[in-house]
Coordinates of C-alpha atoms in Angstrom, one line a residue:
M1 CA -50.5 277.1 204.2
T2 CA -52.0 279.9 202.1
D3 CA -50.2 283.2 201.8
N4 CA -52.9 285.1 203.6
M5 CA -52.2 283.1 206.8
F6 CA -48.7 284.6 207.0
T7 CA -48.4 287.9 208.9
P8 CA -47.0 290.6 206.6
I9 CA -43.4 291.6 207.5
E10 CA -44.4 295.2 207.8
D11 CA -47.1 294.4 210.4
H12 CA -44.5 294.2 213.2
A13 CA -42.7 296.3 215.7
I14 CA -39.6 295.4 217.7
I15 CA -38.6 295.3 221.3
G16 CA -35.2 294.3 222.8
D17 CA -32.6 294.7 225.5
M18 CA -29.4 295.0 223.4
Q19 CA -28.8 291.3 223.9
T20 CA -31.7 289.9 221.9
A21 CA -34.9 291.2 220.3
A22 CA -38.5 290.1 219.7
L23 CA -41.0 291.0 216.9
V24 CA -44.5 292.0 218.0
A25 CA -47.3 291.7 215.4
L26 CA -50.3 294.1 215.2
D27 CA -52.5 291.5 216.7
G28 CA -50.4 291.3 219.9
T29 CA -48.5 288.1 218.9
I30 CA -44.7 287.8 219.5
D31 CA -44.0 285.6 216.6
F32 CA -40.2 285.9 216.4
F33 CA -37.8 285.7 219.4
C34 CA -34.3 284.2 219.8
Y35 CA -33.0 283.5 223.3
P36 CA -30.7 284.3 225.0
N37 CA -28.8 286.2 222.2
F38 CA -29.6 287.7 218.8
D39 CA -28.1 284.7 217.1
S40 CA -29.4 282.0 219.5
P41 CA -32.0 279.5 218.5
T42 CA -35.6 280.7 218.3
V43 CA -38.1 280.3 221.1
F44 CA -40.9 281.8 219.0
A45 CA -40.9 281.6 215.2
S46 CA -44.5 281.4 214.1
L47 CA -43.6 284.1 211.6
L48 CA -41.8 281.4 209.7
D49 CA -44.0 278.4 210.5
R50 CA -47.4 278.9 212.2
E51 CA -47.7 275.3 213.4
K52 CA -44.1 274.5 214.5
G53 CA -42.5 277.8 215.2
G54 CA -44.0 278.8 218.6
H55 CA -45.8 282.0 219.7
F56 CA -46.6 284.3 222.6
K57 CA -50.0 286.0 222.0
L58 CA -51.7 288.6 224.2
H59 CA -54.6 290.4 222.7
A60 CA -58.0 291.9 223.5
A61 CA -61.2 290.5 222.2
C62 CA -63.5 293.4 221.4
D63 CA -66.5 293.8 219.1
G64 CA -65.5 295.5 215.9
L65 CA -61.8 295.1 216.9
R66 CA -59.3 297.4 215.4
S67 CA -55.6 297.4 216.4
R68 CA -52.7 299.8 216.0
Q69 CA -49.2 300.2 217.4
L70 CA -47.0 303.0 218.5
Y71 CA -43.9 303.5 220.5
L72 CA -43.9 305.8 223.6
P73 CA -41.9 308.8 222.2
D74 CA -38.1 308.5 222.4
T75 CA -38.3 304.9 223.7
N76 CA -38.4 301.3 222.5
I77 CA -41.4 300.6 224.7
L78 CA -44.3 299.5 222.4
I79 CA -48.0 300.0 222.9
T80 CA -50.4 297.8 221.0
R81 CA -53.9 299.4 221.2
F82 CA -57.1 297.5 220.6
Q83 CA -60.2 299.6 219.8
G84 CA -63.7 298.0 219.9
D85 CA -67.1 299.5 219.3
E86 CA -67.4 300.4 223.0
S87 CA -64.1 299.7 224.5
V88 CA -60.4 300.5 224.3
A89 CA -57.5 298.3 225.6
E90 CA -53.8 298.3 225.5
V91 CA -50.9 295.9 225.8
S92 CA -47.5 297.4 226.5
D93 CA -44.4 295.4 225.7
F94 CA -40.7 296.0 226.6
M95 CA -37.6 294.2 227.6
P96 CA -35.9 295.6 230.8
L97 CA -32.3 296.6 230.4
D98 CA -31.1 294.9 233.6
G99 CA -29.5 291.9 231.9
S100 CA -32.4 289.6 232.9
G101 CA -33.5 288.8 229.4
R102 CA -37.1 289.1 230.3
I103 CA -40.1 290.2 228.2
V104 CA -42.6 292.2 230.2
R105 CA -46.2 292.4 228.8
R106 CA -48.9 294.5 230.6
A107 CA -52.5 294.5 229.6
K108 CA -54.9 297.3 230.6
A109 CA -58.5 298.1 230.0
I110 CA -58.7 301.8 229.1
Q111 CA -62.4 302.1 228.5
G112 CA -65.1 299.6 229.3
E113 CA -64.7 296.0 230.3
V114 CA -62.4 294.0 228.1
D115 CA -61.7 290.3 227.6
F116 CA -58.1 289.3 226.9
T117 CA -56.7 286.1 225.5
L118 CA -53.2 284.8 226.4
S119 CA -51.4 281.9 224.7
C120 CA -47.7 281.2 225.3
A121 CA -46.3 278.3 223.3
P122 CA -42.5 278.2 223.2
R123 CA -40.9 275.9 220.7
F124 CA -37.2 275.6 221.5
D125 CA -34.3 275.2 219.1
Y126 CA -36.0 276.5 216.0
G127 CA -39.0 274.2 216.7
R128 CA -36.9 271.1 216.5
G129 CA -37.5 269.9 220.1
T130 CA -40.5 268.9 222.2
T131 CA -41.7 271.4 224.8
Q132 CA -42.9 270.3 228.1
A133 CA -45.0 272.6 230.3
E134 CA -45.7 272.2 234.0
A135 CA -47.5 274.4 236.5
I136 CA -45.4 276.2 239.2
P137 CA -46.6 278.8 241.8
Y138 CA -47.9 281.9 239.8
G139 CA -46.7 280.5 236.5
V140 CA -45.6 277.8 234.1
K141 CA -42.2 276.3 233.5
F142 CA -41.3 275.3 229.9
S143 CA -38.5 272.9 229.1
D144 CA -37.2 270.7 226.4
G145 CA -34.7 268.8 228.5
E146 CA -31.8 271.2 227.8
R147 CA -33.4 274.7 228.0
Q148 CA -36.0 276.2 230.2
L149 CA -38.1 279.4 230.5
F150 CA -40.6 280.6 233.0
L151 CA -43.9 282.5 232.5
Y152 CA -45.2 284.4 235.5
S153 CA -48.5 286.1 236.0
R154 CA -51.1 286.7 238.7
V155 CA -53.6 285.6 236.0
E156 CA -54.7 282.0 236.4
L157 CA -52.9 280.0 233.7
G158 CA -53.9 276.7 232.2
I159 CA -51.7 274.2 230.3
S160 CA -52.6 272.5 227.0
D161 CA -50.3 270.8 224.5
G162 CA -47.1 272.4 225.9
A163 CA -48.6 275.9 226.0
A164 CA -49.8 278.2 228.8
E165 CA -53.3 279.7 228.1
A166 CA -55.6 282.1 229.8
R167 CA -58.8 284.1 229.3
F168 CA -59.4 287.0 231.6
R169 CA -61.5 290.1 231.9
L170 CA -60.4 293.5 233.1
K171 CA -62.6 296.2 234.2
E172 CA -62.0 299.8 233.2
G173 CA -58.7 301.0 234.7
E174 CA -57.5 297.5 235.7
H175 CA -54.4 295.9 234.5
A176 CA -52.6 292.6 234.5
F177 CA -49.1 291.5 233.7
V178 CA -47.3 288.5 232.3
V179 CA -43.5 288.1 232.3
L180 CA -41.4 285.6 230.3
C181 CA -38.0 285.1 231.9
P182 CA -35.1 282.7 232.1
G183 CA -34.8 282.7 235.9
R184 CA -37.1 281.9 238.8
A185 CA -39.2 284.6 240.5
D186 CA -36.8 285.2 243.2
A187 CA -34.2 286.8 241.0
P188 CA -35.7 289.4 241.4
P189 CA -39.2 288.7 242.5
I190 CA -41.8 289.3 239.7
D191 CA -44.8 291.2 241.0
A192 CA -46.7 294.3 240.1
D193 CA -44.0 296.5 241.8
Y194 CA -41.3 294.9 239.7
V195 CA -43.3 295.5 236.5
S196 CA -43.9 299.2 237.3
R197 CA -40.4 299.8 238.4
S198 CA -38.8 298.1 235.4
F199 CA -41.2 300.1 233.1
V200 CA -39.9 303.4 234.6
E201 CA -36.2 302.3 234.5
T202 CA -36.5 301.2 230.9
S203 CA -38.3 304.4 229.9
D204 CA -35.6 306.5 231.6
F205 CA -32.8 304.6 229.9
W206 CA -34.2 305.2 226.4
H207 CA -35.1 308.8 227.2
D208 CA -31.6 309.5 228.5
W209 CA -30.0 307.9 225.5
V210 CA -32.1 310.0 223.0
A211 CA -31.5 313.2 225.0
N212 CA -27.8 312.9 224.6
G213 CA -27.9 312.8 220.9
H214 CA -28.1 315.4 218.1
Y215 CA -30.9 315.3 215.5
P216 CA -32.0 317.3 212.4
S217 CA -34.9 319.6 213.2
R218 CA -36.9 318.8 210.1
W219 CA -37.1 315.0 210.5
R220 CA -36.3 314.5 214.2
D221 CA -38.9 311.8 214.9
V222 CA -37.9 309.5 212.1
V223 CA -34.2 309.9 212.7
V224 CA -34.7 309.3 216.4
R225 CA -36.6 306.1 215.6
S226 CA -33.8 305.0 213.3
G227 CA -31.2 305.7 215.9
L228 CA -33.2 303.7 218.5
V229 CA -33.4 300.8 216.1
L230 CA -29.6 300.8 215.6
K231 CA -29.1 300.9 219.3
L232 CA -31.5 298.1 219.8
L233 CA -29.5 296.0 217.3
S234 CA -26.3 296.7 219.2
S235 CA -24.8 294.2 221.6
R236 CA -24.4 295.8 225.1
K237 CA -21.9 293.2 226.0
H238 CA -19.7 293.0 222.9
G239 CA -20.1 296.2 221.0
S240 CA -21.1 294.4 217.8
I241 CA -24.1 295.4 215.7
A242 CA -26.5 293.0 214.1
A243 CA -27.5 293.6 210.5
A244 CA -31.1 292.7 211.3
A245 CA -33.0 290.9 214.0
T246 CA -34.2 288.0 211.9
F247 CA -33.4 285.2 209.6
G248 CA -35.4 283.5 206.8
L249 CA -37.5 286.4 205.7
P250 CA -37.2 286.3 201.9
E251 CA -36.2 289.0 199.4
V252 CA -38.4 287.1 196.9
P253 CA -41.4 285.3 198.3
G254 CA -41.4 281.7 197.4
H255 CA -37.8 281.7 196.3
S256 CA -34.4 280.9 197.9
R257 CA -33.2 284.4 198.5
N258 CA -33.6 284.2 202.3
W259 CA -30.6 284.5 204.6
D260 CA -29.6 284.8 208.3
Y261 CA -28.9 288.4 209.2
R262 CA -28.5 288.1 212.9
Y263 CA -24.7 288.6 212.7
C264 CA -22.3 291.5 212.7
W265 CA -21.3 292.4 209.1
V266 CA -18.2 294.6 209.1
R267 CA -19.8 296.7 206.3
D268 CA -23.2 297.2 208.0
A269 CA -21.8 297.8 211.4
A270 CA -19.2 300.3 210.2
F271 CA -21.9 302.3 208.4
S272 CA -24.0 302.1 211.6
V273 CA -21.2 303.6 213.6
Y274 CA -20.9 306.3 211.0
A275 CA -24.6 307.0 211.6
F276 CA -24.1 307.0 215.4
T277 CA -21.4 309.7 215.0
R278 CA -23.8 311.8 212.9
L279 CA -26.1 311.6 216.0
G280 CA -23.3 312.6 218.3
R281 CA -23.2 309.1 219.8
Y282 CA -19.5 308.3 220.0
E283 CA -19.6 305.6 222.7
E284 CA -21.0 303.2 220.1
A285 CA -18.2 304.0 217.7
H286 CA -15.6 303.2 220.4
Q287 CA -17.3 300.0 221.4
F288 CA -17.5 298.7 217.8
S289 CA -14.0 299.6 216.9
T290 CA -12.7 297.9 220.1
F291 CA -14.8 294.8 219.2
L292 CA -13.6 294.5 215.6
L293 CA -9.9 295.4 216.1
G294 CA -9.8 292.9 218.9
L295 CA -10.7 290.2 216.5
T296 CA -7.7 290.9 214.3
E297 CA -5.2 290.8 217.1
G298 CA -3.1 287.7 217.0
R299 CA -3.4 287.5 213.2
D300 CA -0.2 288.2 211.3
D301 CA -1.7 289.1 208.0
G302 CA -4.3 291.7 208.9
E303 CA -7.1 290.0 206.9
M304 CA -10.7 290.3 208.3
Q305 CA -13.8 288.2 207.7
I306 CA -16.7 290.0 206.2
M307 CA -18.9 289.1 209.2
Y308 CA -18.7 287.6 212.7
A309 CA -21.1 286.2 215.3
M310 CA -22.2 288.8 217.8
D311 CA -19.7 287.5 220.3
G312 CA -16.9 287.4 217.7
R313 CA -17.1 283.8 216.8
H314 CA -15.7 283.1 213.3
D315 CA -17.5 280.0 212.2
L316 CA -21.1 280.7 210.9
K317 CA -21.8 277.4 209.1
E318 CA -24.9 277.6 207.0
V319 CA -27.6 275.0 207.7
S320 CA -31.1 274.6 206.2
L321 CA -34.1 274.1 208.6
D322 CA -36.0 271.9 206.3
H323 CA -38.8 271.2 208.8
L324 CA -39.9 274.9 208.8
E325 CA -42.3 275.9 206.1
G326 CA -40.9 279.4 205.7
W327 CA -42.6 282.7 205.3
K328 CA -45.0 282.4 202.4
N329 CA -43.4 279.0 201.7
S330 CA -40.0 280.5 201.0
Q331 CA -37.4 277.8 201.3
P332 CA -34.9 276.8 202.3
V333 CA -35.0 278.5 205.7
R334 CA -31.3 279.0 206.6
I335 CA -29.4 279.7 209.8
G336 CA -25.8 280.6 209.7
N337 CA -24.4 282.3 206.6
A338 CA -21.9 280.8 204.2
A339 CA -21.0 284.4 203.1
Y340 CA -18.6 284.5 206.1
E341 CA -16.2 282.6 203.9
Q342 CA -16.4 285.1 201.1
L343 CA -13.8 287.7 200.1
Q344 CA -15.2 291.3 200.2
L345 CA -12.5 293.9 199.8
D346 CA -14.8 296.8 200.4
I347 CA -15.0 296.2 204.2
Y348 CA -11.5 297.7 204.7
G349 CA -12.6 301.1 203.3
E350 CA -15.8 301.1 205.3
L351 CA -14.0 300.4 208.5
L352 CA -11.3 303.0 207.9
D353 CA -13.8 305.6 206.9
T354 CA -15.7 305.0 210.1
I355 CA -12.6 305.2 212.3
Y356 CA -11.6 308.4 210.4
V357 CA -14.9 310.1 211.0
A358 CA -15.1 309.0 214.7
A359 CA -11.6 310.2 215.3
K360 CA -12.8 313.8 214.6
S361 CA -14.6 313.6 218.0
L362 CA -12.9 310.8 219.8
G363 CA -9.4 311.8 219.0
Q364 CA -6.6 309.8 217.3
P365 CA -6.8 306.0 217.3
S366 CA -5.0 304.3 220.2
I367 CA -1.6 302.8 219.6
R368 CA -3.1 299.3 219.7
A369 CA -5.8 300.3 217.1
W370 CA -3.3 302.0 214.8
R371 CA -1.1 298.9 214.9
E372 CA -4.0 296.8 213.6
I373 CA -4.9 299.4 211.0
V374 CA -1.3 299.4 209.6
K375 CA -1.4 295.6 209.5
M376 CA -4.7 295.7 207.5
L377 CA -3.3 298.2 205.0
D378 CA -0.3 296.0 204.5
W379 CA -2.6 293.1 203.6
L380 CA -4.8 295.2 201.4
K381 CA -1.8 296.6 199.5
E382 CA -1.1 293.0 198.3
N383 CA -4.7 292.0 197.7
W384 CA -6.9 294.9 196.4
R385 CA -6.6 293.7 192.8
R386 CA -8.1 290.3 193.5
P387 CA -11.6 289.4 192.2
D388 CA -14.1 289.0 195.1
E389 CA -17.8 288.6 195.8
G390 CA -18.4 292.4 196.1
I391 CA -20.5 294.5 198.4
W392 CA -23.6 292.5 197.8
E393 CA -21.9 289.2 198.5
V394 CA -23.1 287.6 195.3
R395 CA -23.1 283.8 195.0
G396 CA -21.8 283.7 191.4
P397 CA -18.2 283.8 190.2
R398 CA -15.8 286.3 191.7
R399 CA -15.3 289.5 189.8
E400 CA -13.3 292.7 190.0
F401 CA -16.2 294.8 191.4
L402 CA -16.3 298.6 191.3
S403 CA -17.5 298.7 194.9
S404 CA -14.5 296.8 196.1
R405 CA -12.1 298.9 194.1
L406 CA -13.7 302.1 195.4
M407 CA -13.7 301.3 199.0
S408 CA -10.0 300.1 198.8
W409 CA -9.3 303.6 197.6
V410 CA -11.1 304.9 200.6
A411 CA -9.1 302.7 202.9
F412 CA -5.7 304.1 201.7
D413 CA -7.0 307.7 201.6
R414 CA -8.3 307.7 205.1
A415 CA -5.3 306.0 206.5
A416 CA -3.0 308.5 204.9
R417 CA -5.1 311.4 206.2
M418 CA -5.1 310.1 209.7
A419 CA -1.4 309.5 209.8
V420 CA -0.7 313.1 208.7
K421 CA -3.3 314.7 211.0
Y422 CA -2.3 312.8 214.1
S423 CA 1.4 312.4 213.4
L424 CA 1.0 308.6 213.4
A425 CA 3.8 306.3 212.2
G426 CA 3.1 304.7 208.8
P427 CA 4.2 304.5 205.2
V428 CA 2.1 307.5 204.2
E429 CA 3.7 308.0 200.8
A430 CA 3.3 304.4 199.9
W431 CA -0.4 304.6 200.9
R432 CA -0.9 307.7 198.8
A433 CA 0.8 306.0 195.8
E434 CA -1.5 303.0 196.3
R435 CA -4.6 305.2 196.5
D436 CA -3.6 307.0 193.3
T437 CA -3.0 303.7 191.5
I438 CA -6.5 302.6 192.5
Y439 CA -7.9 305.9 191.3
R440 CA -6.4 305.4 187.9
S441 CA -7.7 301.8 187.8
I442 CA -11.3 303.0 188.4
M443 CA -11.2 305.8 185.9
E444 CA -9.5 303.7 183.2
E445 CA -10.9 300.2 183.7
F446 CA -14.4 300.8 185.1
W447 CA -15.7 303.7 182.9
D448 CA -17.7 302.6 179.9
E449 CA -18.2 305.3 177.3
E450 CA -20.9 303.4 175.5
I451 CA -23.3 303.3 178.4
G452 CA -21.9 306.5 179.9
A453 CA -21.3 305.2 183.4
F454 CA -19.0 303.5 185.8
V455 CA -19.9 299.8 185.5
Q456 CA -20.6 297.1 188.1
Y457 CA -17.4 295.1 187.5
K458 CA -14.6 295.3 185.1
G459 CA -15.7 294.4 181.6
S460 CA -19.4 294.5 182.3
K461 CA -22.2 296.5 180.7
T462 CA -24.3 296.9 183.8
V463 CA -24.6 299.4 186.5
D464 CA -24.8 298.8 190.3
A465 CA -26.4 301.1 192.9
S466 CA -23.3 300.9 195.0
V467 CA -21.8 303.4 192.5
L468 CA -23.9 306.0 194.4
L469 CA -21.3 305.8 197.1
M470 CA -18.7 307.5 194.9
P471 CA -19.6 311.1 195.7
L472 CA -20.6 310.2 199.3
V473 CA -17.0 309.0 200.1
R474 CA -15.5 312.0 198.2
F475 CA -14.0 309.9 195.3
I476 CA -15.5 312.3 192.7
N477 CA -16.9 315.8 192.5
P478 CA -20.7 315.4 192.4
R479 CA -20.8 318.0 189.6
D480 CA -18.2 316.2 187.5
R481 CA -19.5 315.2 184.0
Y482 CA -18.5 311.5 184.6
W483 CA -20.7 311.5 187.7
L484 CA -23.6 313.3 186.1
R485 CA -23.6 310.8 183.2
T486 CA -23.4 307.9 185.7
M487 CA -26.4 309.3 187.6
R488 CA -28.4 309.4 184.4
A489 CA -27.6 305.7 183.7
V490 CA -28.5 304.7 187.3
E491 CA -31.8 306.6 186.9
Q492 CA -32.6 304.9 183.6
R493 CA -31.7 301.4 184.7
L494 CA -32.3 301.2 188.4
V495 CA -34.6 303.9 189.6
K496 CA -38.4 304.0 189.7
D497 CA -39.6 307.2 191.3
C498 CA -37.9 307.1 194.8
L499 CA -37.2 303.3 194.7
V500 CA -33.9 301.9 193.6
L501 CA -32.8 298.4 192.6
R502 CA -29.3 297.2 193.8
Y503 CA -28.5 296.1 190.3
D504 CA -30.4 295.2 187.1
D505 CA -30.9 291.5 187.7
E506 CA -32.7 291.2 184.4
A507 CA -29.9 292.7 182.3
E508 CA -27.8 290.4 180.1
G509 CA -25.4 288.4 182.3
A510 CA -26.9 289.6 185.6
E511 CA -27.9 286.2 186.8
D512 CA -24.5 284.9 186.2
V513 CA -23.1 287.6 188.5
D514 CA -25.8 287.1 191.1
G515 CA -25.9 283.3 191.1
L516 CA -29.6 283.3 192.3
S517 CA -33.0 283.0 190.8
G518 CA -36.0 285.4 191.3
R519 CA -36.2 289.1 190.9
E520 CA -35.7 290.9 194.2
G521 CA -37.4 294.1 195.3
A522 CA -36.2 297.7 195.5
F523 CA -33.3 298.0 198.0
T524 CA -34.2 300.6 200.6
T525 CA -30.6 301.4 201.5
C526 CA -29.8 302.3 197.9
A527 CA -32.9 304.5 197.7
F528 CA -31.5 306.7 200.6
W529 CA -28.1 306.7 198.9
Y530 CA -29.7 307.9 195.7
V531 CA -31.4 310.8 197.6
E532 CA -28.1 311.9 199.1
A533 CA -26.2 311.6 195.9
L534 CA -29.0 313.5 194.1
A535 CA -28.8 316.3 196.6
R536 CA -25.0 316.5 196.2
T537 CA -25.5 317.1 192.5
G538 CA -27.4 320.3 193.5
D539 CA -31.0 319.2 193.0
L540 CA -32.1 319.8 196.5
P541 CA -35.9 320.2 195.8
R542 CA -36.1 316.8 194.1
A543 CA -33.9 315.2 196.7
R544 CA -36.1 316.4 199.5
L545 CA -39.3 315.3 197.7
L546 CA -38.0 311.8 197.1
F547 CA -36.6 311.5 200.7
E548 CA -40.0 312.4 202.1
K549 CA -41.7 310.0 199.7
L550 CA -39.3 307.3 200.9
L551 CA -40.4 308.0 204.5
S552 CA -43.9 307.1 203.5
Y553 CA -42.8 303.5 202.8
A554 CA -41.8 303.0 206.4
N555 CA -44.3 300.8 208.3
H556 CA -46.7 302.0 210.9
V557 CA -44.0 302.5 213.6
G558 CA -41.3 303.9 211.3
L559 CA -39.4 300.7 210.6
Y560 CA -38.0 299.2 207.3
A561 CA -37.2 295.8 206.1
E562 CA -34.4 295.2 203.7
E563 CA -36.4 295.7 200.5
L564 CA -39.7 296.8 199.0
S565 CA -41.8 294.8 196.6
P566 CA -43.3 296.3 193.4
S567 CA -46.5 296.9 195.4
G568 CA -44.6 298.6 198.3
T569 CA -44.8 295.7 200.8
H570 CA -41.8 294.9 202.9
L571 CA -39.4 292.1 202.0
G572 CA -36.3 290.6 203.6
N573 CA -35.1 290.6 207.1
F574 CA -36.5 293.1 209.6
P575 CA -35.7 295.7 210.8
Q576 CA -32.7 296.3 208.6
A577 CA -29.9 298.3 210.1
L578 CA -28.4 299.3 206.8
T579 CA -31.6 301.0 205.8
H580 CA -32.0 303.0 209.0
L581 CA -28.4 304.2 209.0
S582 CA -28.6 305.3 205.4
L583 CA -31.8 307.2 206.3
I584 CA -29.9 309.0 209.1
S585 CA -27.1 309.9 206.8
A586 CA -29.4 311.3 204.1
A587 CA -31.4 313.3 206.7
H588 CA -28.3 314.7 208.2
W589 CA -26.9 315.8 204.9
L590 CA -30.1 317.2 203.6
E591 CA -30.6 319.2 206.7
R592 CA -27.2 320.9 206.3
A593 CA -27.7 321.5 202.6
L594 CA -31.2 323.0 203.1
D595 CA -29.8 325.3 205.8
G596 CA -27.2 326.6 203.3
D597 CA -24.1 325.0 204.9
E598 CA -21.4 325.6 202.3
G599 CA -19.4 322.7 203.8
T600 CA -21.9 320.3 202.2
R601 CA -20.7 321.1 198.8
F602 CA -17.8 318.7 199.1
A603 CA -18.5 317.2 202.5
A604 CA -18.2 313.5 203.2

């Protein structure tokens, strides 16, 4: 299949119900959808394989057709608008938040008479099964023997090759609906009243959620959209937060850098919670902390995995789906993620920093939570010197990475601060001593005078964009000469205008660290870290300019994938929580700095 037959990653929007999510392309095709949960097998995956993946297409057929997408303001309700030479039509898409797992699609002729085409072709279990379709009253039942879904509509549906199909015409002002759901029509009945009622209820939910947050005045709309993305990737049932909605979308087209991101990374989720607190959303912080600390209960050693399934399962065995072609022929297409077996010491600092920030509004951690925190710190005290796979979970040899050492410092620092502030029992002096030992280790073992920077790992001659976290976590004064020299090295080696590489994978020895082939794109999260770090050095005009240039790389509905190619197209899984949370943090800090808040000078 040629590259131009694959829908660009950025040509998508997302809908969801905080249980699962679906991607909707500009042409009205849902080409990625897992059911019933974020990390369940796909029902639609034509994004990864046009022939075998399955799709759910609803679009208008107009002369001179042009399409665009937008969200209704302050909601996750999507409008795909089709504009012809003499007609305008819309398809609205959303998932009700009633626990039903349904996808509601409503077509409407806005101006003129409009012909619509509908095609729903589920392909269960990542396209590995055979789908049977049979007619039922007002709909079609799909099944592969183990799973079943139902499609309901008042539009007359035909069946062909395991797919439901229809062509229908709407006069100006008329509308029609189609609803994909796991249950029969009597739970509750699916009719026009249900569609209208669920639309209002879904709209009200998202409006209320946004109304209870706090946003910067300068970039309110983009921050709200990022907040809505993070909320959409959150599990309503478990409190976990997915790193992204997809798997298999490559960081390098045609290469093997494609992973499954439909799980809860401790790092990504902790940073997400930090972003939620910036928005004044503390319920999410409590839910995630409860989820994660609950997973450590019963363990004597206090060690955490770097990631978990959305329901807390520990085993995320990695499997290749060799029958799928992959987006732009990028193989293997993987589900599961072998990184769950890695050691990443940075996660303890990220978690403790999140709890520390959230406690400022939620109050001191509970006795149960503090007990688990103390246990974690006991484990970290004995293990922070160990080589690991680092914040980017490289698949090369373990190293003593700066990012792991830095966030270990954060873990002990925040624990000591909380113990003193809230009069919590713990070995505060021992934690402070450990923190200071780590500080000396970083300053003595990770500074390289020759390149004038803190290096990626002990003994290396390369820099890593995770170093940008140093002033953000208050490890170093952003005006310190060590930091200013490090910033120059980062700019020389990793920065191109407002785009930032994670690390220089063409530098000597870089592939040995990474363990992978192919040069990845610019990492959008690091770009927002760079903006914030730049602002903290005092260069606010440049930081603001680069921030606003970064905003122009968002797609048409304000979403970001994991990376950007040299041409500015989106790469990697989509939408990426880590990018959106770093956008929120940068916007929040810039707003305070531009308003002259003196607290930003050394603020976290």
